[in-house]
Amino acid sequence: MASTVTTSKDSAATSRPGYGRLLRTRGAWTFLLPGFAARQPFAMLTLSIVLLVQHTTGSYGAAGAVAAVTGVSMALFAPYTGRLADRHGQRAVLVPGVLVHAAAGLALTALALNGAPLWALFAAAVPTGASVPQVGPMVRARWGVRLKGSPLMATAAAFESVTDEFTFVVGPLLATALCTTVDPSAGLVTEAALTLVGGLLFAAQKGTQPPVATTADGHTRVRHASALRVPGVRVLIVTFLGIGSVFGGMQVSLAAYTESIGEPGLNGVLYGVFAAGNMLAGLACGAIAWKVAPQRRLIVAYAALALAASALWTADSSLLLGALGLLVGMCIAPALITGYTLVESLVPAGARTEAFTWLTGAVALGQAAAVTVAGQFEDRLWDGAGFLVPMGGTLLALATLLALRSRLAGAPRGRTVARGMGHREPVAVD
């Protein structure tokens, strides 16, 4: 894809991908730093809920159920948050969103501490999950504006993947430290406070948010269709559901395995190796000047992921499981990064935040389903049966990807397509 950058200086700056060039993009740091602060609390949310509810109820089952309700609620509502951000601007959605999330999180904390019944915790978990600010997709949408048509888009996707993974290394550690050394409620209270402060700081960066399309008289143009109408986005959602099944299946199965061998403390080490593989591969992906089409890269990366995930259940030692976990993590990053990169060519600019939130929500939904199924497998079948979930999820997603791979071809630039129905005017694909 040719770059649309017009000046020779900017063209030279973006001719080769690289993190140094990416981070020198004008205005990048104004949204990167507050964006990192605003997304960090999300990595604390699930574990903070589990630790608090388990402390107040004495049941990991109840704690996991409340956390699952939060995750499913987030996955279902995230795309609508993204659509509203595309139509009305990120700031207009983010400010009320972080206020609602902070209030809902504090309400959930108060209910748990006061011994409220489980149904009340579920009721509070729904708005807590539904209002999770979609900062990661919003940051990706801002990169899309700053790097429109640039080869640095793939580098930006890799950078965001590494950033996400880093938050999920730091967040759980911070939540555990707060809940175990300060107070069981400290993790969730801190999560709510950081979300509020970080979200408002990010929302204040108005200069880098994607512009909202308006008509000649200044009214917001709302005739663009949902990102879900793009066939390629639906294919990517299925592939990301499979990636979510790996995250969820690994979490439960590693915990069950280390418990079965009498070394529960080894769980953090094995999951850390898995996360490290993801981060290292993400860094490498962003440093490579890819000449292979992203559609083909996605298929190759996903096939490698399915193959590696299919071997997990055969591991009979911690060393082998750690090696396989490292390999699975290294295969996840290229698939995630390439999927996010494809959004730039598949989806018009006015719907990209929504598209990113569909993919983020798909990972969360796949993870929630995998946690439930893997837990049942571990309870009802044999030790390690939960590892069948990542295998099944990735193989089903790979079959879908191969069958529908033609839908990942982006529309030619300049092609005019109809948006909506009736007598609405067609608009050009960006």
Tab-separated table of C-alpha atoms in Angstrom:
chain	number	residue	atom	x	y	z
A	1	MET	CA	0.000	0.000	0.000
A	2	ALA	CA	1.506	3.316	-0.984
A	3	SER	CA	1.986	5.953	1.676
A	4	THR	CA	-0.272	8.984	1.592
A	5	VAL	CA	2.238	11.155	3.444
A	6	THR	CA	2.842	14.155	1.263
A	7	THR	CA	6.098	15.795	2.329
A	8	SER	CA	9.478	14.356	1.428
A	9	LYS	CA	10.683	14.767	4.994
A	10	ASP	CA	7.778	12.789	6.438
A	11	SER	CA	8.056	10.239	3.661
A	12	ALA	CA	11.659	9.588	4.525
A	13	ALA	CA	10.756	9.335	8.170
A	14	THR	CA	8.270	6.582	7.512
A	15	SER	CA	9.957	4.721	4.687
A	16	ARG	CA	11.179	1.962	6.990
A	17	PRO	CA	9.406	0.553	10.015
A	18	GLY	CA	11.106	0.911	13.371
A	19	TYR	CA	10.229	1.787	16.938
A	20	GLY	CA	12.499	4.829	16.969
A	21	ARG	CA	10.769	6.331	13.953
A	22	LEU	CA	7.383	5.378	15.323
A	23	LEU	CA	7.959	7.120	18.645
A	24	ARG	CA	9.171	10.252	16.852
A	25	THR	CA	5.781	10.593	15.181
A	26	ARG	CA	4.479	14.076	15.851
A	27	GLY	CA	2.075	14.144	18.783
A	28	ALA	CA	2.509	10.459	19.647
A	29	TRP	CA	3.699	10.938	23.222
A	30	THR	CA	0.750	13.184	24.034
A	31	PHE	CA	-1.580	10.169	23.825
A	32	LEU	CA	0.828	7.309	24.522
A	33	LEU	CA	1.665	8.205	28.128
A	34	PRO	CA	-1.882	8.983	29.319
A	35	GLY	CA	-3.107	6.054	27.227
A	36	PHE	CA	-0.798	3.680	29.067
A	37	ALA	CA	-1.931	5.061	32.422
A	38	ALA	CA	-5.587	4.702	31.431
A	39	ARG	CA	-5.325	1.108	30.190
A	40	GLN	CA	-3.224	-0.196	33.095
A	41	PRO	CA	-6.213	-0.538	35.491
A	42	PHE	CA	-8.012	-2.895	33.076
A	43	ALA	CA	-5.287	-5.494	33.709
A	44	MET	CA	-6.020	-5.229	37.447
A	45	LEU	CA	-9.799	-5.583	37.232
A	46	THR	CA	-10.388	-9.341	37.002
A	47	LEU	CA	-7.877	-10.377	39.658
A	48	SER	CA	-8.963	-7.563	42.003
A	49	ILE	CA	-12.561	-8.799	41.801
A	50	VAL	CA	-11.541	-12.427	42.349
A	51	LEU	CA	-9.417	-11.620	45.413
A	52	LEU	CA	-12.031	-9.344	46.970
A	53	VAL	CA	-15.046	-11.595	46.410
A	54	GLN	CA	-13.167	-14.707	47.490
A	55	HIS	CA	-12.172	-12.956	50.705
A	56	THR	CA	-15.727	-11.866	51.505
A	57	THR	CA	-17.533	-15.059	50.421
A	58	GLY	CA	-14.890	-17.725	50.951
A	59	SER	CA	-15.656	-19.157	47.503
A	60	TYR	CA	-13.459	-19.112	44.421
A	61	GLY	CA	-16.482	-20.262	42.442
A	62	ALA	CA	-18.466	-17.175	43.401
A	63	ALA	CA	-15.443	-14.948	42.793
A	64	GLY	CA	-14.855	-16.423	39.349
A	65	ALA	CA	-18.526	-16.077	38.453
A	66	VAL	CA	-18.591	-12.370	39.353
A	67	ALA	CA	-15.390	-11.794	37.376
A	68	ALA	CA	-16.850	-13.697	34.398
A	69	VAL	CA	-19.990	-11.534	34.425
A	70	THR	CA	-17.748	-8.467	34.300
A	71	GLY	CA	-15.770	-9.887	31.354
A	72	VAL	CA	-18.825	-10.898	29.336
A	73	SER	CA	-20.454	-7.525	29.965
A	74	MET	CA	-17.337	-5.772	28.724
A	75	ALA	CA	-17.167	-7.934	25.610
A	76	LEU	CA	-20.816	-7.299	24.728
A	77	PHE	CA	-20.801	-3.536	25.319
A	78	ALA	CA	-17.318	-2.633	24.044
A	79	PRO	CA	-18.281	-2.498	20.339
A	80	TYR	CA	-21.105	-0.064	21.056
A	81	THR	CA	-18.696	2.129	22.981
A	82	GLY	CA	-16.396	2.079	19.967
A	83	ARG	CA	-19.234	2.958	17.604
A	84	LEU	CA	-20.244	5.919	19.759
A	85	ALA	CA	-16.618	7.082	19.856
A	86	ASP	CA	-16.431	6.970	16.044
A	87	ARG	CA	-19.650	8.943	15.692
A	88	HIS	CA	-19.340	11.494	18.477
A	89	GLY	CA	-15.636	11.587	19.317
A	90	GLN	CA	-13.561	9.710	21.861
A	91	ARG	CA	-13.719	12.440	24.495
A	92	ALA	CA	-17.529	12.554	24.430
A	93	VAL	CA	-17.669	8.823	25.222
A	94	LEU	CA	-14.647	8.461	27.485
A	95	VAL	CA	-15.459	11.133	30.085
A	96	PRO	CA	-18.884	9.789	31.128
A	97	GLY	CA	-17.590	6.242	30.717
A	98	VAL	CA	-14.798	6.555	33.269
A	99	LEU	CA	-17.151	8.273	35.718
A	100	VAL	CA	-19.636	5.400	35.461
A	101	HIS	CA	-16.887	2.790	35.719
A	102	ALA	CA	-15.374	4.324	38.842
A	103	ALA	CA	-18.792	4.582	40.503
A	104	ALA	CA	-19.741	1.005	39.544
A	105	GLY	CA	-16.414	-0.376	40.762
A	106	LEU	CA	-16.749	1.364	44.107
A	107	ALA	CA	-20.349	0.128	44.410
A	108	LEU	CA	-19.205	-3.445	43.757
A	109	THR	CA	-16.526	-3.015	46.418
A	110	ALA	CA	-19.033	-1.720	48.992
A	111	LEU	CA	-21.496	-4.515	48.279
A	112	ALA	CA	-18.820	-7.191	48.652
A	113	LEU	CA	-17.498	-5.743	51.908
A	114	ASN	CA	-21.004	-5.585	53.368
A	115	GLY	CA	-21.811	-9.223	52.568
A	116	ALA	CA	-24.358	-8.552	49.828
A	117	PRO	CA	-25.948	-11.605	48.173
A	118	LEU	CA	-24.387	-12.984	45.011
A	119	TRP	CA	-27.151	-11.630	42.779
A	120	ALA	CA	-26.340	-8.101	43.973
A	121	LEU	CA	-22.682	-8.600	43.090
A	122	PHE	CA	-23.733	-9.787	39.629
A	123	ALA	CA	-25.910	-6.697	39.241
A	124	ALA	CA	-22.979	-4.421	40.089
A	125	ALA	CA	-20.591	-6.412	37.888
A	126	VAL	CA	-22.652	-5.689	34.754
A	127	PRO	CA	-22.150	-1.877	34.685
A	128	THR	CA	-18.577	-2.324	35.934
A	129	GLY	CA	-17.742	-4.406	32.862
A	130	ALA	CA	-19.938	-2.501	30.422
A	131	SER	CA	-18.235	0.801	31.270
A	132	VAL	CA	-14.620	-0.400	30.997
A	133	PRO	CA	-12.966	2.378	28.935
A	134	GLN	CA	-11.757	1.077	25.591
A	135	VAL	CA	-8.483	2.955	25.687
A	136	GLY	CA	-6.440	0.394	23.735
A	137	PRO	CA	-8.708	0.568	20.644
A	138	MET	CA	-8.817	4.358	20.976
A	139	VAL	CA	-5.016	4.551	20.971
A	140	ARG	CA	-4.909	2.295	17.897
A	141	ALA	CA	-7.418	4.563	16.155
A	142	ARG	CA	-5.222	7.566	16.920
A	143	TRP	CA	-2.223	5.805	15.413
A	144	GLY	CA	-4.354	5.233	12.309
A	145	VAL	CA	-4.899	8.972	11.972
A	146	ARG	CA	-1.268	9.889	12.541
A	147	LEU	CA	0.143	7.172	10.246
A	148	LYS	CA	-2.497	7.016	7.533
A	149	GLY	CA	-1.153	4.828	4.725
A	150	SER	CA	2.326	4.628	6.283
A	151	PRO	CA	4.361	1.390	6.495
A	152	LEU	CA	4.743	2.220	10.187
A	153	MET	CA	1.177	1.025	10.799
A	154	ALA	CA	2.411	-2.547	11.302
A	155	THR	CA	5.035	-1.256	13.739
A	156	ALA	CA	2.350	0.646	15.646
A	157	ALA	CA	0.214	-2.506	15.854
A	158	ALA	CA	3.198	-4.420	17.251
A	159	PHE	CA	3.970	-1.655	19.724
A	160	GLU	CA	0.382	-1.687	20.996
A	161	SER	CA	0.400	-5.464	21.333
A	162	VAL	CA	3.570	-5.320	23.434
A	163	THR	CA	2.092	-2.504	25.520
A	164	ASP	CA	-1.060	-4.545	26.170
A	165	GLU	CA	0.986	-7.559	27.196
A	166	PHE	CA	3.177	-5.451	29.475
A	167	THR	CA	0.119	-4.099	31.292
A	168	PHE	CA	-1.031	-7.681	31.889
A	169	VAL	CA	2.315	-8.456	33.495
A	170	VAL	CA	2.326	-5.396	35.778
A	171	GLY	CA	-1.415	-5.190	36.534
A	172	PRO	CA	-1.910	-8.571	38.228
A	173	LEU	CA	1.254	-8.104	40.289
A	174	LEU	CA	0.046	-4.700	41.487
A	175	ALA	CA	-3.447	-6.018	42.252
A	176	THR	CA	-2.065	-8.973	44.212
A	177	ALA	CA	0.284	-6.779	46.237
A	178	LEU	CA	-2.483	-4.335	47.137
A	179	CYS	CA	-5.050	-7.001	48.047
A	180	THR	CA	-2.684	-9.115	50.123
A	181	THR	CA	-0.593	-6.460	51.897
A	182	VAL	CA	-2.953	-3.474	52.193
A	183	ASP	CA	-6.586	-4.636	52.152
A	184	PRO	CA	-8.669	-7.068	50.049
A	185	SER	CA	-10.574	-4.105	48.634
A	186	ALA	CA	-7.465	-2.047	47.810
A	187	GLY	CA	-7.023	-3.567	44.363
A	188	LEU	CA	-10.492	-2.684	43.104
A	189	VAL	CA	-10.475	0.766	44.739
A	190	THR	CA	-7.110	1.545	43.137
A	191	GLU	CA	-8.363	0.251	39.787
A	192	ALA	CA	-11.336	2.618	39.934
A	193	ALA	CA	-9.161	5.587	40.919
A	194	LEU	CA	-6.534	4.953	38.231
A	195	THR	CA	-9.221	4.495	35.590
A	196	LEU	CA	-10.764	7.835	36.519
A	197	VAL	CA	-7.512	9.798	36.565
A	198	GLY	CA	-5.884	8.098	33.569
A	199	GLY	CA	-9.078	8.189	31.509
A	200	LEU	CA	-9.623	11.906	32.083
A	201	LEU	CA	-5.980	12.671	31.217
A	202	PHE	CA	-6.295	10.672	27.995
A	203	ALA	CA	-9.610	12.332	27.114
A	204	ALA	CA	-7.973	15.736	27.540
A	205	GLN	CA	-5.710	15.058	24.539
A	206	LYS	CA	-8.220	16.421	22.047
A	207	GLY	CA	-5.673	17.300	19.388
A	208	THR	CA	-4.848	13.690	18.479
A	209	GLN	CA	-8.294	12.084	18.591
A	210	PRO	CA	-9.728	10.944	15.222
A	211	PRO	CA	-11.922	13.632	13.688
A	212	VAL	CA	-15.677	13.127	13.572
A	213	ALA	CA	-17.121	13.395	10.065
A	214	THR	CA	-19.532	16.308	9.784
A	215	THR	CA	-21.810	17.735	7.123
A	216	ALA	CA	-21.415	21.177	5.597
A	217	ASP	CA	-23.686	22.690	8.261
A	218	GLY	CA	-21.592	21.222	11.078
A	219	HIS	CA	-23.869	18.369	12.057
A	220	THR	CA	-22.370	14.971	12.788
A	221	ARG	CA	-22.534	12.581	9.855
A	222	VAL	CA	-23.966	9.266	11.078
A	223	ARG	CA	-24.828	7.463	7.893
A	224	HIS	CA	-21.773	5.162	7.914
A	225	ALA	CA	-22.471	1.509	8.579
A	226	SER	CA	-21.266	-0.528	11.518
A	227	ALA	CA	-17.817	-2.079	11.265
A	228	LEU	CA	-19.544	-5.420	11.798
A	229	ARG	CA	-20.975	-5.157	8.282
A	230	VAL	CA	-17.468	-5.544	6.841
A	231	PRO	CA	-17.084	-9.288	6.051
A	232	GLY	CA	-13.385	-9.258	6.903
A	233	VAL	CA	-14.097	-7.917	10.382
A	234	ARG	CA	-16.422	-10.839	11.071
A	235	VAL	CA	-13.665	-13.258	10.029
A	236	LEU	CA	-11.197	-11.487	12.313
A	237	ILE	CA	-13.663	-11.695	15.214
A	238	VAL	CA	-13.703	-15.490	14.897
A	239	THR	CA	-9.908	-15.642	14.778
A	240	PHE	CA	-9.657	-13.433	17.868
A	241	LEU	CA	-12.175	-15.621	19.703
A	242	GLY	CA	-9.707	-18.452	19.143
A	243	ILE	CA	-6.886	-16.342	20.571
A	244	GLY	CA	-9.052	-15.627	23.612
A	245	SER	CA	-9.510	-19.370	24.091
A	246	VAL	CA	-5.732	-19.687	24.424
A	247	PHE	CA	-5.519	-17.022	27.128
A	248	GLY	CA	-8.436	-18.450	29.112
A	249	GLY	CA	-7.431	-22.077	28.686
A	250	MET	CA	-3.839	-21.378	29.700
A	251	GLN	CA	-4.857	-19.491	32.844
A	252	VAL	CA	-7.020	-22.292	34.215
A	253	SER	CA	-4.952	-25.220	33.008
A	254	LEU	CA	-1.608	-23.899	34.249
A	255	ALA	CA	-3.133	-23.240	37.676
A	256	ALA	CA	-4.625	-26.748	37.761
A	257	TYR	CA	-1.363	-28.350	36.613
A	258	THR	CA	0.819	-26.614	39.187
A	259	GLU	CA	-1.712	-27.463	41.912
A	260	SER	CA	-1.716	-31.129	40.874
A	261	ILE	CA	2.079	-31.403	41.221
A	262	GLY	CA	2.065	-29.615	44.575
A	263	GLU	CA	3.828	-26.469	43.338
A	264	PRO	CA	1.139	-23.761	42.988
A	265	GLY	CA	3.777	-21.029	43.085
A	266	LEU	CA	5.093	-22.303	39.746
A	267	ASN	CA	1.918	-21.033	38.044
A	268	GLY	CA	3.177	-17.459	37.934
A	269	VAL	CA	6.492	-18.548	36.465
A	270	LEU	CA	4.913	-20.618	33.689
A	271	TYR	CA	2.397	-17.917	32.789
A	272	GLY	CA	5.202	-15.364	32.865
A	273	VAL	CA	7.157	-17.449	30.332
A	274	PHE	CA	4.049	-17.559	28.131
A	275	ALA	CA	3.644	-13.770	28.388
A	276	ALA	CA	7.357	-13.233	27.729
A	277	GLY	CA	7.102	-15.185	24.481
A	278	ASN	CA	4.228	-12.970	23.414
A	279	MET	CA	6.146	-9.783	24.224
A	280	LEU	CA	9.373	-10.880	22.513
A	281	ALA	CA	7.572	-11.924	19.344
A	282	GLY	CA	5.642	-8.662	19.358
A	283	LEU	CA	8.839	-6.645	19.545
A	284	ALA	CA	10.334	-8.652	16.673
A	285	CYS	CA	7.239	-8.240	14.501
A	286	GLY	CA	7.402	-4.481	14.821
A	287	ALA	CA	11.067	-4.361	13.824
A	288	ILE	CA	10.660	-6.348	10.592
A	289	ALA	CA	9.989	-4.699	7.225
A	290	TRP	CA	7.349	-7.151	6.002
A	291	LYS	CA	7.095	-7.873	2.280
A	292	VAL	CA	4.508	-10.637	2.630
A	293	ALA	CA	0.859	-9.562	2.391
A	294	PRO	CA	-0.820	-9.332	5.828
A	295	GLN	CA	-3.545	-11.805	4.793
A	296	ARG	CA	-0.928	-14.479	4.142
A	297	ARG	CA	0.997	-13.572	7.312
A	298	LEU	CA	-2.167	-14.043	9.372
A	299	ILE	CA	-2.823	-17.499	7.946
A	300	VAL	CA	0.762	-18.661	8.510
A	301	ALA	CA	0.894	-17.225	12.039
A	302	TYR	CA	-2.471	-18.715	12.970
A	303	ALA	CA	-1.557	-22.133	11.612
A	304	ALA	CA	1.600	-22.046	13.749
A	305	LEU	CA	-0.471	-21.002	16.779
A	306	ALA	CA	-2.962	-23.846	16.287
A	307	LEU	CA	-0.114	-26.355	15.903
A	308	ALA	CA	1.664	-25.160	19.047
A	309	ALA	CA	-1.577	-25.026	21.086
A	310	SER	CA	-2.426	-28.561	19.978
A	311	ALA	CA	0.707	-29.875	21.683
A	312	LEU	CA	0.024	-28.382	25.130
A	313	TRP	CA	-2.034	-31.283	26.445
A	314	THR	CA	0.808	-33.720	25.749
A	315	ALA	CA	3.262	-32.007	28.130
A	316	ASP	CA	4.262	-34.298	30.998
A	317	SER	CA	6.798	-32.071	32.762
A	318	SER	CA	7.052	-28.447	33.878
A	319	LEU	CA	10.074	-27.897	31.635
A	320	LEU	CA	8.256	-29.113	28.530
A	321	LEU	CA	5.121	-27.176	29.436
A	322	GLY	CA	7.186	-24.017	29.876
A	323	ALA	CA	8.837	-24.520	26.477
A	324	LEU	CA	5.496	-25.090	24.781
A	325	GLY	CA	4.003	-22.098	26.588
A	326	LEU	CA	6.854	-19.934	25.321
A	327	LEU	CA	6.231	-21.181	21.775
A	328	VAL	CA	2.480	-20.547	22.000
A	329	GLY	CA	3.120	-17.024	23.265
A	330	MET	CA	5.506	-16.360	20.381
A	331	CYS	CA	2.812	-17.457	17.913
A	332	ILE	CA	0.055	-15.316	19.437
A	333	ALA	CA	1.737	-11.953	18.904
A	334	PRO	CA	2.113	-12.191	15.090
A	335	ALA	CA	-1.525	-13.257	14.732
A	336	LEU	CA	-2.814	-10.447	16.961
A	337	ILE	CA	-0.636	-7.779	15.369
A	338	THR	CA	-1.498	-8.784	11.813
A	339	GLY	CA	-5.206	-8.896	12.637
A	340	TYR	CA	-5.124	-5.369	13.999
A	341	THR	CA	-3.068	-4.215	11.002
A	342	LEU	CA	-5.683	-5.571	8.591
A	343	VAL	CA	-8.331	-3.284	10.102
A	344	GLU	CA	-6.612	-0.302	8.470
A	345	SER	CA	-7.251	-1.698	4.980
A	346	LEU	CA	-10.637	-3.291	5.676
A	347	VAL	CA	-12.513	-0.620	7.603
A	348	PRO	CA	-13.241	3.036	6.759
A	349	ALA	CA	-11.606	5.507	9.135
A	350	GLY	CA	-14.959	6.480	10.631
A	351	ALA	CA	-15.545	2.977	12.005
A	352	ARG	CA	-12.101	1.822	13.082
A	353	THR	CA	-12.469	2.400	16.815
A	354	GLU	CA	-15.561	0.218	16.708
A	355	ALA	CA	-13.698	-2.426	14.706
A	356	PHE	CA	-10.856	-2.508	17.235
A	357	THR	CA	-13.324	-2.882	20.103
A	358	TRP	CA	-15.012	-5.823	18.339
A	359	LEU	CA	-11.635	-7.558	18.211
A	360	THR	CA	-10.756	-6.689	21.807
A	361	GLY	CA	-14.198	-7.863	22.914
A	362	ALA	CA	-13.785	-11.100	20.971
A	363	VAL	CA	-10.596	-11.896	22.877
A	364	ALA	CA	-12.357	-11.177	26.186
A	365	LEU	CA	-15.381	-13.283	25.236
A	366	GLY	CA	-13.214	-16.180	24.058
A	367	GLN	CA	-11.235	-15.955	27.265
A	368	ALA	CA	-14.369	-15.990	29.457
A	369	ALA	CA	-15.780	-19.016	27.616
A	370	ALA	CA	-12.448	-20.843	27.756
A	371	VAL	CA	-12.087	-20.279	31.501
A	372	THR	CA	-15.493	-21.865	32.071
A	373	VAL	CA	-14.994	-24.840	29.742
A	374	ALA	CA	-11.409	-25.523	30.803
A	375	GLY	CA	-12.460	-25.485	34.447
A	376	GLN	CA	-15.156	-28.055	33.745
A	377	PHE	CA	-12.675	-30.219	31.842
A	378	GLU	CA	-10.193	-30.098	34.711
A	379	ASP	CA	-12.901	-31.024	37.236
A	380	ARG	CA	-14.602	-33.770	35.228
A	381	LEU	CA	-11.869	-35.297	33.053
A	382	TRP	CA	-8.140	-35.659	33.785
A	383	ASP	CA	-5.405	-33.307	34.946
A	384	GLY	CA	-4.363	-31.274	31.914
A	385	ALA	CA	-7.642	-31.786	30.031
A	386	GLY	CA	-8.146	-28.018	30.093
A	387	PHE	CA	-5.361	-27.690	27.532
A	388	LEU	CA	-7.771	-29.213	25.002
A	389	VAL	CA	-9.627	-25.874	24.997
A	390	PRO	CA	-6.823	-23.829	23.342
A	391	MET	CA	-6.383	-26.643	20.816
A	392	GLY	CA	-10.076	-26.799	19.935
A	393	GLY	CA	-10.525	-23.030	19.850
A	394	THR	CA	-7.587	-22.340	17.554
A	395	LEU	CA	-8.318	-25.245	15.201
A	396	LEU	CA	-11.938	-24.134	14.731
A	397	ALA	CA	-10.842	-20.552	14.159
A	398	LEU	CA	-8.142	-21.652	11.700
A	399	ALA	CA	-10.700	-23.641	9.697
A	400	THR	CA	-12.915	-20.549	9.522
A	401	LEU	CA	-9.990	-18.353	8.526
A	402	LEU	CA	-8.942	-20.679	5.712
A	403	ALA	CA	-12.507	-21.030	4.401
A	404	LEU	CA	-13.183	-17.272	4.412
A	405	ARG	CA	-9.707	-15.880	3.755
A	406	SER	CA	-10.864	-14.119	0.566
A	407	ARG	CA	-12.933	-11.754	2.719
A	408	LEU	CA	-9.771	-10.305	4.222
A	409	ALA	CA	-8.938	-8.522	0.961
A	410	GLY	CA	-9.447	-4.781	1.505
A	411	ALA	CA	-11.546	-2.657	-0.811
A	412	PRO	CA	-9.487	-0.724	-3.404
A	413	ARG	CA	-8.733	2.845	-2.404
A	414	GLY	CA	-11.182	5.283	-3.865
A	415	ARG	CA	-13.867	2.714	-4.459
A	416	THR	CA	-17.344	4.003	-3.642
A	417	VAL	CA	-19.641	1.826	-1.654
A	418	ALA	CA	-23.123	2.368	-0.339
A	419	ARG	CA	-23.597	2.993	3.350
A	420	GLY	CA	-26.867	2.262	5.037
A	421	MET	CA	-30.143	1.762	3.237
A	422	GLY	CA	-32.802	3.678	1.388
A	423	HIS	CA	-31.821	6.940	-0.297
A	424	ARG	CA	-28.758	7.653	1.767
A	425	GLU	CA	-25.838	8.942	-0.259
A	426	PRO	CA	-22.860	6.694	-0.971
A	427	VAL	CA	-19.564	7.677	0.587
A	428	ALA	CA	-16.030	6.866	-0.502
A	429	VAL	CA	-14.054	4.336	1.455
A	430	ASP	CA	-11.152	6.032	3.219
